[in-house]
JSON list of C-alpha atoms in Angstrom, two decimals:
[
{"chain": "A", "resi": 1, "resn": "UNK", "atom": "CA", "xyz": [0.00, 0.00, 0.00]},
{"chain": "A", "resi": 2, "resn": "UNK", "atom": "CA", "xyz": [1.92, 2.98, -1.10]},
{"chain": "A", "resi": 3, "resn": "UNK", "atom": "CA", "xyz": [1.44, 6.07, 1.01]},
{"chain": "A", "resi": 4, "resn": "UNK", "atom": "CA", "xyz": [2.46, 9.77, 1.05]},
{"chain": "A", "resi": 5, "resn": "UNK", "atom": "CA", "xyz": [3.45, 10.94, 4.70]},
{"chain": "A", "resi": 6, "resn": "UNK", "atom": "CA", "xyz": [3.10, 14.91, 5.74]},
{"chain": "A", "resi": 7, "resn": "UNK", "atom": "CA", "xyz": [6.74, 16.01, 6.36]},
{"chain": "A", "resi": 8, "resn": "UNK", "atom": "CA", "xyz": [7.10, 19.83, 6.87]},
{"chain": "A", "resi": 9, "resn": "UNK", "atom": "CA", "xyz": [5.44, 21.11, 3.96]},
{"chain": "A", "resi": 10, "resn": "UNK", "atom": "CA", "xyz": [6.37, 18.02, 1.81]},
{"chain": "A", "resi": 11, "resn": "UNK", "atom": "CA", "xyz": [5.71, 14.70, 1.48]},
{"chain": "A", "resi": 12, "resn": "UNK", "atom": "CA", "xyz": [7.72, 11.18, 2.28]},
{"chain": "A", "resi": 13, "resn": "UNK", "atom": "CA", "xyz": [7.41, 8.10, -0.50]},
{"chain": "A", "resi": 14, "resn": "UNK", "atom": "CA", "xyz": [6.33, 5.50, 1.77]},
{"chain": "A", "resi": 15, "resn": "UNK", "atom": "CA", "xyz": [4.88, 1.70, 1.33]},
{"chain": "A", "resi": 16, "resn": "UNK", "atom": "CA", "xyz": [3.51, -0.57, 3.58]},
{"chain": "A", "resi": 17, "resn": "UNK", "atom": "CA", "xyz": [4.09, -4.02, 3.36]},
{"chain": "A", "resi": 18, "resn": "UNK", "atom": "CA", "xyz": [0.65, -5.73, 5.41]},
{"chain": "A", "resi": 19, "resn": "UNK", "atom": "CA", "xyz": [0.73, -9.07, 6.44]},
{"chain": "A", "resi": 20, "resn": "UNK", "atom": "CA", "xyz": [-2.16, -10.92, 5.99]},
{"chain": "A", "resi": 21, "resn": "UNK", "atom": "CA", "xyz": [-3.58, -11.15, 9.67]},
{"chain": "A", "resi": 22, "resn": "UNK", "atom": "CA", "xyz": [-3.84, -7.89, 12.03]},
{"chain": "A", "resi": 23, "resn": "UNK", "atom": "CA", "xyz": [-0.73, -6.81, 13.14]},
{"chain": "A", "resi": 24, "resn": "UNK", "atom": "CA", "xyz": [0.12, -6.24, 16.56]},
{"chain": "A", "resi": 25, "resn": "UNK", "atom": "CA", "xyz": [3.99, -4.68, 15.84]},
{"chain": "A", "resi": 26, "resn": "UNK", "atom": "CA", "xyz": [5.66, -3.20, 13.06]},
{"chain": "A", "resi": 27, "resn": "UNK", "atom": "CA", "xyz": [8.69, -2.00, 11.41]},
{"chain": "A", "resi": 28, "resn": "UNK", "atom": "CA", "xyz": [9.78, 1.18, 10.08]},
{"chain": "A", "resi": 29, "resn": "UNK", "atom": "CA", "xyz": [12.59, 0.38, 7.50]},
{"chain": "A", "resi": 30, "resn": "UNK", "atom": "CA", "xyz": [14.77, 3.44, 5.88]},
{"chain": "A", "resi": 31, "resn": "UNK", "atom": "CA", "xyz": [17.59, 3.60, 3.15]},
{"chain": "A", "resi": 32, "resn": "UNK", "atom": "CA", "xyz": [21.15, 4.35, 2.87]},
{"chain": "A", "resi": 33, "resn": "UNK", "atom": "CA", "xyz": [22.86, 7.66, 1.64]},
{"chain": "A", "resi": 34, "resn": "UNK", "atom": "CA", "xyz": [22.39, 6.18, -1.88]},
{"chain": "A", "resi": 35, "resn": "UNK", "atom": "CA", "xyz": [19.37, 4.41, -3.15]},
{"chain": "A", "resi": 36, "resn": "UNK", "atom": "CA", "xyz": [15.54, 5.04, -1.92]},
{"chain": "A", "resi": 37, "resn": "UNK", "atom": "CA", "xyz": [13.10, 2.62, -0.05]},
{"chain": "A", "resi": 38, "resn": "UNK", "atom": "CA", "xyz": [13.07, 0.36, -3.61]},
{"chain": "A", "resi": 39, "resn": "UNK", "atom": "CA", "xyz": [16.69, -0.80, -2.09]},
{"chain": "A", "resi": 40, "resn": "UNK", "atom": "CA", "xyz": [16.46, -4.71, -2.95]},
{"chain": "A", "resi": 41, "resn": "UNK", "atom": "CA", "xyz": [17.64, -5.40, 0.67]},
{"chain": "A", "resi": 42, "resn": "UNK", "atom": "CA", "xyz": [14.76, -3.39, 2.25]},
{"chain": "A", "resi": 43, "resn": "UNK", "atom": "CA", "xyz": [12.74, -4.60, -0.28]},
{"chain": "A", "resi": 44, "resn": "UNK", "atom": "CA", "xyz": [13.04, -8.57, 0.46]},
{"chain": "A", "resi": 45, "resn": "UNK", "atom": "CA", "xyz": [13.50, -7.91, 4.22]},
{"chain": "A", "resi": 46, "resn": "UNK", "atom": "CA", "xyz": [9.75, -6.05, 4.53]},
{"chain": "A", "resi": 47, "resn": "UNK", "atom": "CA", "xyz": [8.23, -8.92, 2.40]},
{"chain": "A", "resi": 48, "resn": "UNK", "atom": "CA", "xyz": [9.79, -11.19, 5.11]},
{"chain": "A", "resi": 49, "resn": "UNK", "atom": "CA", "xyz": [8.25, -9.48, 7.70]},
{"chain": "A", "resi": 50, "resn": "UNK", "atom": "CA", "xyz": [4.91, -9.20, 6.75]},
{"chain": "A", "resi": 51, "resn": "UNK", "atom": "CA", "xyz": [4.81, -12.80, 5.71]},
{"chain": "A", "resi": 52, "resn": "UNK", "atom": "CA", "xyz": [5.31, -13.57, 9.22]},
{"chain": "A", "resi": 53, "resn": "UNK", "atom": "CA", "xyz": [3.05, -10.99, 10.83]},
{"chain": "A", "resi": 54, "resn": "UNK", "atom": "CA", "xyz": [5.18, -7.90, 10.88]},
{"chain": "A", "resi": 55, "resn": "UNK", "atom": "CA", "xyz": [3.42, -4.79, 9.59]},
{"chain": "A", "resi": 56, "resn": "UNK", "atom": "CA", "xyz": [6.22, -3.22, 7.41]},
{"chain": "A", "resi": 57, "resn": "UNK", "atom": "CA", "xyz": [6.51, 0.56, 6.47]},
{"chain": "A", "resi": 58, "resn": "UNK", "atom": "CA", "xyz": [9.65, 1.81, 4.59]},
{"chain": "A", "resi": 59, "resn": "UNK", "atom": "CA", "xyz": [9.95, 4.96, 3.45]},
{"chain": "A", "resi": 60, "resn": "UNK", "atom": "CA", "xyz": [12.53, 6.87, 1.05]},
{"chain": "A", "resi": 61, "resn": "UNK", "atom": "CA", "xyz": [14.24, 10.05, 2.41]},
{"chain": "A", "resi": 62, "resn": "UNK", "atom": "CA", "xyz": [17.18, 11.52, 0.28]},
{"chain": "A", "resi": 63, "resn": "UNK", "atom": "CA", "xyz": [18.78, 14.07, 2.32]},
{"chain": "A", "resi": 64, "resn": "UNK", "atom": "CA", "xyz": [22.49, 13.45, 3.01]},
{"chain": "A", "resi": 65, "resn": "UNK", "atom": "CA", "xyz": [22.53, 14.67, 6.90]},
{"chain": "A", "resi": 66, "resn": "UNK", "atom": "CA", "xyz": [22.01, 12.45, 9.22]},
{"chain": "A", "resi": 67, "resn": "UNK", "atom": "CA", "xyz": [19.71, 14.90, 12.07]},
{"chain": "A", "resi": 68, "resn": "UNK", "atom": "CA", "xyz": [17.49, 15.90, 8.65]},
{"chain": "A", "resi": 69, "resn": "UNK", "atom": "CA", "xyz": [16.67, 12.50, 8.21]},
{"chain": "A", "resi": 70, "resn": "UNK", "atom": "CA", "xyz": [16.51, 11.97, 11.46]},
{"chain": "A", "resi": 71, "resn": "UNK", "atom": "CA", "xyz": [13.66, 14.54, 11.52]},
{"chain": "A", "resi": 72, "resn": "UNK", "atom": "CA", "xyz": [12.23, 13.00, 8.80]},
{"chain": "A", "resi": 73, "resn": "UNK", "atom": "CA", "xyz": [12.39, 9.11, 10.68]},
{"chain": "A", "resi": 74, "resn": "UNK", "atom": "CA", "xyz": [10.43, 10.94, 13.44]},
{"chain": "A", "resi": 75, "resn": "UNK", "atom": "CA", "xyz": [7.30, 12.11, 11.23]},
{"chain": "A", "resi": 76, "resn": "UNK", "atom": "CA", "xyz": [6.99, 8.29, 10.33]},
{"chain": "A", "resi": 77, "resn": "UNK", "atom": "CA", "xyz": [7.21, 7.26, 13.29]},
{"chain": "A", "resi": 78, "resn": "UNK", "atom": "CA", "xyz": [4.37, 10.02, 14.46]},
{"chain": "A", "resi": 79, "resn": "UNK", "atom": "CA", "xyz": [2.10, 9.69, 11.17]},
{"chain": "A", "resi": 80, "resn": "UNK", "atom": "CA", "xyz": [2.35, 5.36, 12.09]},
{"chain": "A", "resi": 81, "resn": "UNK", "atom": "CA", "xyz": [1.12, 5.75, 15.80]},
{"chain": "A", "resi": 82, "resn": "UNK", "atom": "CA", "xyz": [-1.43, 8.08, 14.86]},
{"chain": "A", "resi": 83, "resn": "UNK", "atom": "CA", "xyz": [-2.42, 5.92, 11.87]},
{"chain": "A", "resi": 84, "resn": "UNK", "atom": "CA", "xyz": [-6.55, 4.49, 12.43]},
{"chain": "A", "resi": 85, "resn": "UNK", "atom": "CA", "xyz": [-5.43, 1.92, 10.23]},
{"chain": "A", "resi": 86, "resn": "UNK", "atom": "CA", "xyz": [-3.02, 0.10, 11.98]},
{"chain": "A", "resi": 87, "resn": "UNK", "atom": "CA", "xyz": [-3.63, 0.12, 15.75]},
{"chain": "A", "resi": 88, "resn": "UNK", "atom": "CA", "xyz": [-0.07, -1.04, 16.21]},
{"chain": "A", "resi": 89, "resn": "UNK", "atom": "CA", "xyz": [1.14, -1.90, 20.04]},
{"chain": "A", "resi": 90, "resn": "UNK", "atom": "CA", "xyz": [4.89, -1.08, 19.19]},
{"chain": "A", "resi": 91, "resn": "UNK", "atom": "CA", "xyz": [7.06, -0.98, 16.40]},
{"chain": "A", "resi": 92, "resn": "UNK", "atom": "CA", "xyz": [10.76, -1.33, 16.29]},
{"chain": "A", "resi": 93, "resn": "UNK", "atom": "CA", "xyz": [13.09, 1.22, 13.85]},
{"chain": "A", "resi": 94, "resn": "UNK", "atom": "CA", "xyz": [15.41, -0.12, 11.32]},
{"chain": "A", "resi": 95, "resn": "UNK", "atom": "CA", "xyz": [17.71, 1.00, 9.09]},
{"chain": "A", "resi": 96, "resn": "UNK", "atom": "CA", "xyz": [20.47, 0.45, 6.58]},
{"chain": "A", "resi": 97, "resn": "UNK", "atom": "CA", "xyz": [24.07, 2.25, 7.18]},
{"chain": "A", "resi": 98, "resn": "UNK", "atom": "CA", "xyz": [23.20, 5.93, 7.34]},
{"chain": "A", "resi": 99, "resn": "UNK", "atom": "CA", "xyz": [19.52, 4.78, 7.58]},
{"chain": "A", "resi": 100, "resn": "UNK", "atom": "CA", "xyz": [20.58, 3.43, 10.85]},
{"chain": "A", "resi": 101, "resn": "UNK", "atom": "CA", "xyz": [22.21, 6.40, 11.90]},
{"chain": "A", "resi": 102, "resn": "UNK", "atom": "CA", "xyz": [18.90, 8.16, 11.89]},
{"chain": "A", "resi": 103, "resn": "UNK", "atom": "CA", "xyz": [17.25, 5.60, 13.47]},
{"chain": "A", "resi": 104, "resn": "UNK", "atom": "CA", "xyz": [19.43, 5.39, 16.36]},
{"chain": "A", "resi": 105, "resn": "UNK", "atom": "CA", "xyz": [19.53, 9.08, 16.69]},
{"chain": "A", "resi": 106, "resn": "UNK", "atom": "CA", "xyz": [15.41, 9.50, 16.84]},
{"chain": "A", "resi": 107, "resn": "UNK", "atom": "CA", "xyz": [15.62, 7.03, 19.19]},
{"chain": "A", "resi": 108, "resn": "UNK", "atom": "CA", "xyz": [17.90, 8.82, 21.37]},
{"chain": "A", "resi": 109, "resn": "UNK", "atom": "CA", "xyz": [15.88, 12.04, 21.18]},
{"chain": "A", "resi": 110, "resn": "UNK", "atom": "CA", "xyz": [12.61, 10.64, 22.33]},
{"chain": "A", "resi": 111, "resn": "UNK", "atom": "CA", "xyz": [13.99, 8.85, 24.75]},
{"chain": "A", "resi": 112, "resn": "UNK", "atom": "CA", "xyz": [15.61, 11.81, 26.25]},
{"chain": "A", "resi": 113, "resn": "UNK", "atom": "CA", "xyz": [12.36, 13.76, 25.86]},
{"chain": "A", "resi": 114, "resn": "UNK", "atom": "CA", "xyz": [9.92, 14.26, 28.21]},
{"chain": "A", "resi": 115, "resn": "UNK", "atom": "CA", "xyz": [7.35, 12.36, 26.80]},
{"chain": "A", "resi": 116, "resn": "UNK", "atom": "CA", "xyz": [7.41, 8.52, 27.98]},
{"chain": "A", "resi": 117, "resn": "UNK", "atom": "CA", "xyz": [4.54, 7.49, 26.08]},
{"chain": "A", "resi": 118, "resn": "UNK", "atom": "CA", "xyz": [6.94, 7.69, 22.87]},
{"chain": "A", "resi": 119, "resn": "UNK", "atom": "CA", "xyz": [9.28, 4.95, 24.84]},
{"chain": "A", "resi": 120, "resn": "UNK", "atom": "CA", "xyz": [6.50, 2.59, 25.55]},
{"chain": "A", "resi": 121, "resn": "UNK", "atom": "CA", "xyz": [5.85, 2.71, 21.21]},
{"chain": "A", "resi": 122, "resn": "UNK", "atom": "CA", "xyz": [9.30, 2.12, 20.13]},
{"chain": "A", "resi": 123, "resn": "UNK", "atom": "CA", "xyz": [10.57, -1.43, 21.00]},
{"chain": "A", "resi": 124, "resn": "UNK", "atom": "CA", "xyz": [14.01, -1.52, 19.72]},
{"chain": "A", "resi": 125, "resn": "UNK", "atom": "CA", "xyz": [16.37, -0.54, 16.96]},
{"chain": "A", "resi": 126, "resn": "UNK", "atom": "CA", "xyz": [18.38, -2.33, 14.02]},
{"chain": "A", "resi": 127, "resn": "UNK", "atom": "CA", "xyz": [20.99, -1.68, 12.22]},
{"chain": "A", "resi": 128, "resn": "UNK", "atom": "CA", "xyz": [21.86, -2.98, 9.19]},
{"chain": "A", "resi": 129, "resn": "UNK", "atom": "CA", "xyz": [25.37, -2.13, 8.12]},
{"chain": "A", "resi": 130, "resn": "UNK", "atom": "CA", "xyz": [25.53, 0.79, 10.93]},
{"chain": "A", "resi": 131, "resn": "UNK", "atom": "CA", "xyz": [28.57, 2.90, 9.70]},
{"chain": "A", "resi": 132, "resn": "UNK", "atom": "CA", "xyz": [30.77, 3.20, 12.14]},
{"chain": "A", "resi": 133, "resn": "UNK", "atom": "CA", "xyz": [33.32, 5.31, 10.65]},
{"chain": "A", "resi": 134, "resn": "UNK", "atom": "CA", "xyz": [33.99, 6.41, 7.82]},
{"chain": "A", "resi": 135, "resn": "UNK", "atom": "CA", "xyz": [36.21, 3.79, 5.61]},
{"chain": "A", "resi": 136, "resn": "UNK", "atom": "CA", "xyz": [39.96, 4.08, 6.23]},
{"chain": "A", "resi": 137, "resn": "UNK", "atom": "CA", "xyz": [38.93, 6.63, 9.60]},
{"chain": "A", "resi": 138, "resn": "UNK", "atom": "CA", "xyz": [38.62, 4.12, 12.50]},
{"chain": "A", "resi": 139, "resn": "UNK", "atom": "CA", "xyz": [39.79, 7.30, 14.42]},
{"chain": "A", "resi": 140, "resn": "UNK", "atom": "CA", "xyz": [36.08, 8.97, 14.68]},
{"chain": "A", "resi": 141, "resn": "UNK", "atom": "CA", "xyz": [33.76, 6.66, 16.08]},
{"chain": "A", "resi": 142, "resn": "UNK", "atom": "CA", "xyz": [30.19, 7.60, 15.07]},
{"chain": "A", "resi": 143, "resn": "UNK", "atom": "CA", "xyz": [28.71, 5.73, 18.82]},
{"chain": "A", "resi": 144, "resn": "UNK", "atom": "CA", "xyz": [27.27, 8.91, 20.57]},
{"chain": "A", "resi": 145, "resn": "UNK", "atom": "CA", "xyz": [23.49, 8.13, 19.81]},
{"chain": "A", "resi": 146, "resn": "UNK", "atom": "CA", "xyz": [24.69, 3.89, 20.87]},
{"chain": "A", "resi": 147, "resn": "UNK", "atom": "CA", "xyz": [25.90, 4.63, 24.00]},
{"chain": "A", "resi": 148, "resn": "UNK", "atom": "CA", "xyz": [22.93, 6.56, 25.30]},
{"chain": "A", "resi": 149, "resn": "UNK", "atom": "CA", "xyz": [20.24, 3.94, 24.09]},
{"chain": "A", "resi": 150, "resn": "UNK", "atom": "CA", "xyz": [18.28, 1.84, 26.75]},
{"chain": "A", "resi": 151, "resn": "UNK", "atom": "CA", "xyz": [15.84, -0.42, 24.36]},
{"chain": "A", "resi": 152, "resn": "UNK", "atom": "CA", "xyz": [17.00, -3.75, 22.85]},
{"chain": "A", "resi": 153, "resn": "UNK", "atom": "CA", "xyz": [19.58, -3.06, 19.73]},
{"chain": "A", "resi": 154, "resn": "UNK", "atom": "CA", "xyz": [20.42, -5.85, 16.89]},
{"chain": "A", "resi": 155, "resn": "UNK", "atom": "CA", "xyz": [23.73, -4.88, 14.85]},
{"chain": "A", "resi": 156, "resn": "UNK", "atom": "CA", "xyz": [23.46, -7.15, 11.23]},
{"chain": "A", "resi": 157, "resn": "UNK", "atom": "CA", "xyz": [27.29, -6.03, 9.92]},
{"chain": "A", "resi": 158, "resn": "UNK", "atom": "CA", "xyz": [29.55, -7.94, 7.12]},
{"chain": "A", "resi": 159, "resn": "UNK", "atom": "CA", "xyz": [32.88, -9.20, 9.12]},
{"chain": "A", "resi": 160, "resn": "UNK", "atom": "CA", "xyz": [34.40, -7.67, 6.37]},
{"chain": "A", "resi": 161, "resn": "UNK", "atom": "CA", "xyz": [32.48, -4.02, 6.52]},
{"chain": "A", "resi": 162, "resn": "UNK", "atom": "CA", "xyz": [34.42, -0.99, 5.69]},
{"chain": "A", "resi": 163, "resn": "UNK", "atom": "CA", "xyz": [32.71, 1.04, 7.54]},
{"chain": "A", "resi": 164, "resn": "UNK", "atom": "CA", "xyz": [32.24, -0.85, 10.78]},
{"chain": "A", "resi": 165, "resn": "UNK", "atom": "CA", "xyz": [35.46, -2.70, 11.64]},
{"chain": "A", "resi": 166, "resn": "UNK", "atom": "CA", "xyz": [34.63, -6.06, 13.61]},
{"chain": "A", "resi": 167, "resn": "UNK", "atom": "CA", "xyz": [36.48, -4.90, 16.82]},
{"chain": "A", "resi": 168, "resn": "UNK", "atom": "CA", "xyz": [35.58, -1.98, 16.85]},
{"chain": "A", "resi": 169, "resn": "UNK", "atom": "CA", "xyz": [31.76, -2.42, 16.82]},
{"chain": "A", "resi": 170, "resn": "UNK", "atom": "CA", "xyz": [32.27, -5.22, 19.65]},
{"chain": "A", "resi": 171, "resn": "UNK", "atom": "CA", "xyz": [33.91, -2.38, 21.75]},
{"chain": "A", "resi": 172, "resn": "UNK", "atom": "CA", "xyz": [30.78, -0.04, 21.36]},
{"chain": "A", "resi": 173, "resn": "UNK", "atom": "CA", "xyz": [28.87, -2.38, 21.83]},
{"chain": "A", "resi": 174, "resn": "UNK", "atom": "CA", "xyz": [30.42, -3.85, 25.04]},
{"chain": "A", "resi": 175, "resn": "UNK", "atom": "CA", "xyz": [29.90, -0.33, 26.19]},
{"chain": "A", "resi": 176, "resn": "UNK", "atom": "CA", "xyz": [26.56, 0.30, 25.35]},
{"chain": "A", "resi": 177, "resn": "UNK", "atom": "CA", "xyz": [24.22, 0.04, 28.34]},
{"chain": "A", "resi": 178, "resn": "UNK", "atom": "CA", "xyz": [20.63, -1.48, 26.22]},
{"chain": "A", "resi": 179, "resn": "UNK", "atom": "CA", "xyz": [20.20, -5.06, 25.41]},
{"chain": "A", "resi": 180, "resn": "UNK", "atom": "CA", "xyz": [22.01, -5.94, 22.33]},
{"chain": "A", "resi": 181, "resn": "UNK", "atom": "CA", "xyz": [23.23, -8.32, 19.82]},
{"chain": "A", "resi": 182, "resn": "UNK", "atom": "CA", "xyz": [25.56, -8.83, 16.72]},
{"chain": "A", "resi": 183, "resn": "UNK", "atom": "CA", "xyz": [25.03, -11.01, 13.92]},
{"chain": "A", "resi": 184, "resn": "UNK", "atom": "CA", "xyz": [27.92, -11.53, 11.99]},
{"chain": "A", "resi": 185, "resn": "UNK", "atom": "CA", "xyz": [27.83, -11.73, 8.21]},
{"chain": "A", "resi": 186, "resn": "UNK", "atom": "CA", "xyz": [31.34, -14.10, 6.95]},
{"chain": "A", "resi": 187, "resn": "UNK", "atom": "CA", "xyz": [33.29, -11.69, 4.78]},
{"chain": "A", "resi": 188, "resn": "UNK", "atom": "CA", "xyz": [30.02, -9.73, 3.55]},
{"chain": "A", "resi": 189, "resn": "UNK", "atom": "CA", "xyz": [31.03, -5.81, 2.77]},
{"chain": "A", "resi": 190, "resn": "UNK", "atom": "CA", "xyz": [28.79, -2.35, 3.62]},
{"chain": "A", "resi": 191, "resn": "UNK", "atom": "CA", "xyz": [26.71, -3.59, 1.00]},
{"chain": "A", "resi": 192, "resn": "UNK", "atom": "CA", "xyz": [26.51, -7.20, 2.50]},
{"chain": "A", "resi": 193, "resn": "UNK", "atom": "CA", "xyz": [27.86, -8.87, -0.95]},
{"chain": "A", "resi": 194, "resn": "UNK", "atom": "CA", "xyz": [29.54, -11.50, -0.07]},
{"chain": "A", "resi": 195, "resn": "UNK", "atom": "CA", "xyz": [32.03, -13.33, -2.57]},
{"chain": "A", "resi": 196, "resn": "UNK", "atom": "CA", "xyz": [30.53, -16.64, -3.74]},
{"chain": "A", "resi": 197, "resn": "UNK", "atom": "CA", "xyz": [26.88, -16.51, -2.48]},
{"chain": "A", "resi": 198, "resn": "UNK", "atom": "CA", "xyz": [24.05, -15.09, -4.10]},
{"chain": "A", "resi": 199, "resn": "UNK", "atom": "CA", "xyz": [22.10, -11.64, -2.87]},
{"chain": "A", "resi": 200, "resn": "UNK", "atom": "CA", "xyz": [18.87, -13.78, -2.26]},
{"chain": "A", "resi": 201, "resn": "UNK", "atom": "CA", "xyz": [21.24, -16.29, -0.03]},
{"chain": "A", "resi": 202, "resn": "UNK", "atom": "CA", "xyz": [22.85, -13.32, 1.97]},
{"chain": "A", "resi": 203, "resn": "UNK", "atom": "CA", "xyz": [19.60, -11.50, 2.37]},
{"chain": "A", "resi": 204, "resn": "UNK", "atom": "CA", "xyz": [17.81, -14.48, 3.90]},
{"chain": "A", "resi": 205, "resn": "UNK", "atom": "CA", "xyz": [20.01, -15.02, 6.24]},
{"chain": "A", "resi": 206, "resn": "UNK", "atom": "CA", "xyz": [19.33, -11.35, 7.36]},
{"chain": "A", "resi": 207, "resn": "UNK", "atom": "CA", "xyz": [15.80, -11.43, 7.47]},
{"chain": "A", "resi": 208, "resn": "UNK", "atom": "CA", "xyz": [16.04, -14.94, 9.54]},
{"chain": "A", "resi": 209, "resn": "UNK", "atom": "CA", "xyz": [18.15, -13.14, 11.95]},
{"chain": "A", "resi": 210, "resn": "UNK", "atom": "CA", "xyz": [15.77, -9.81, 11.99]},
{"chain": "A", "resi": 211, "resn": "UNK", "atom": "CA", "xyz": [12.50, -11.81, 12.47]},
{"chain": "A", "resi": 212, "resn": "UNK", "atom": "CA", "xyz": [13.94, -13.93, 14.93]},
{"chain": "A", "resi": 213, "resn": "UNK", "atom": "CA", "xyz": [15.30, -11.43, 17.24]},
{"chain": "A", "resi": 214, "resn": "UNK", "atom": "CA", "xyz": [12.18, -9.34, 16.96]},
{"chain": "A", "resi": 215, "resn": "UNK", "atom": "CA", "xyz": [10.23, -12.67, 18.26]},
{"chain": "A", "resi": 216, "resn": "UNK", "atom": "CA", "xyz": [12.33, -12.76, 21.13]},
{"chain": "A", "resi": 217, "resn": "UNK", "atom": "CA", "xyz": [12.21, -9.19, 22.12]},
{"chain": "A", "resi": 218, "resn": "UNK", "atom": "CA", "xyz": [8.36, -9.14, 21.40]},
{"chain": "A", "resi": 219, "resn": "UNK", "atom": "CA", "xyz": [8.15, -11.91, 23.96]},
{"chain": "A", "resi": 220, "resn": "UNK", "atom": "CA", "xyz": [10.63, -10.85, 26.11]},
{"chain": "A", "resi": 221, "resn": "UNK", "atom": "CA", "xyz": [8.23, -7.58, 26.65]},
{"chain": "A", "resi": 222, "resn": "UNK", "atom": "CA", "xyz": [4.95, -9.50, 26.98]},
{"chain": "A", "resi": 223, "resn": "UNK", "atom": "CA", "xyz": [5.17, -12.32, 29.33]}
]
């Protein structure tokens, strides 16, 4: 179901991806710096979802700085828990490298807000290919928004990132004070390619691991 969400005095490209039964949680799924919500990773990871009862809604924001789309994650995450269609109890927010940047940084902000009704909605974050640095710059550590999270956090990364050295990311995340886990991709890159298996292989090993860990953190919550 394609959608057009209010954003300042624009519009977002969204689509939902709606399982088949009523969802109870759902997913809000964003881009890299390159590429739009059409991304064949996002693509194959919302049908996934909603084939096992995961209300998907990704959405394509172009702007290149992170707290802009940050802004932009936060009107989708409003215009979804306002939404009559989908009375939704939580959803988690997920993103792919600098998608996952914004994600972790609107999760930050609301959580530091004064509003705790916000933290009740979101569930937990993932990151797909979170760039950590920037390649060849394991100096800067982009971890500020990590450290200060308190919901559950998956990390999917390629062992072989660019972006997000192996050791590195186990540091941060040894550090960071929410629930969290890593899934290791064997010798995938920031674009998860990984020499000698196919996209569809790679990918489905992804959305096993991202369905999976939602399960657990959806039960985890509601025992």
């Amino acid at each position: 179901v394609k959608v057009k969400i209010p954003f300042g005095n624009k519009y977002l490209d969204a689509v939902f991806s709606v399982p088949e039964k009523k969802p109870i949680y759902g997913v809000i799924l964003t881009h890299g710096a390159g590429g739009d919500m059409n991304f064949p990773h996002l693509v194959s990871l919302a049908a996934y979802l909603a084939s096992h009862g995961v209300l998907c809604l990704r959405f394509t924001c172009k702007g290149l700085n992170v707290a802009y789309r940050a802004k932009a994650f936060k009107a989708v995450v409003e215009y979804l828990k306002l939404s009559d269609d989908y009375k939704l109890s939580g959803v988690f927010l997920a993103g792919r490298s600098m998608g996952s940047r914004a994600a972790a940084s609107v999760i930050r902000q609301l959580s530091q807000g004064d509003d705790d009704d916000d933290d009740s909605f979101i569930q937990g974050l993932v990151c797909l290919s979170y760039p950590l640095h920037r390649p060849k710059l394991q100096s800067k550590l982009r971890d500020e928004d990590l450290l200060l999270i308190r919901c559950p956090v998956l990390f999917v990364s390629g062992s072989a990132d660019e972006m997000c050295e192996k050791q590195l990311l186990e540091g941060v995340v040894s550090k960071m004070k929410a629930p969290k886990k890593i899934h290791w991709i064997d010798e995938a890159n920031h674009g998860m390619a990984v020499k000698g298996r196919t996209t569809n292989d790679v990918m489905e090993e992804v959305n096993e691991q991202v369905f999976s860990w939602l399960r657990e953190n959806v039960q985890l919550q509601h025992k």
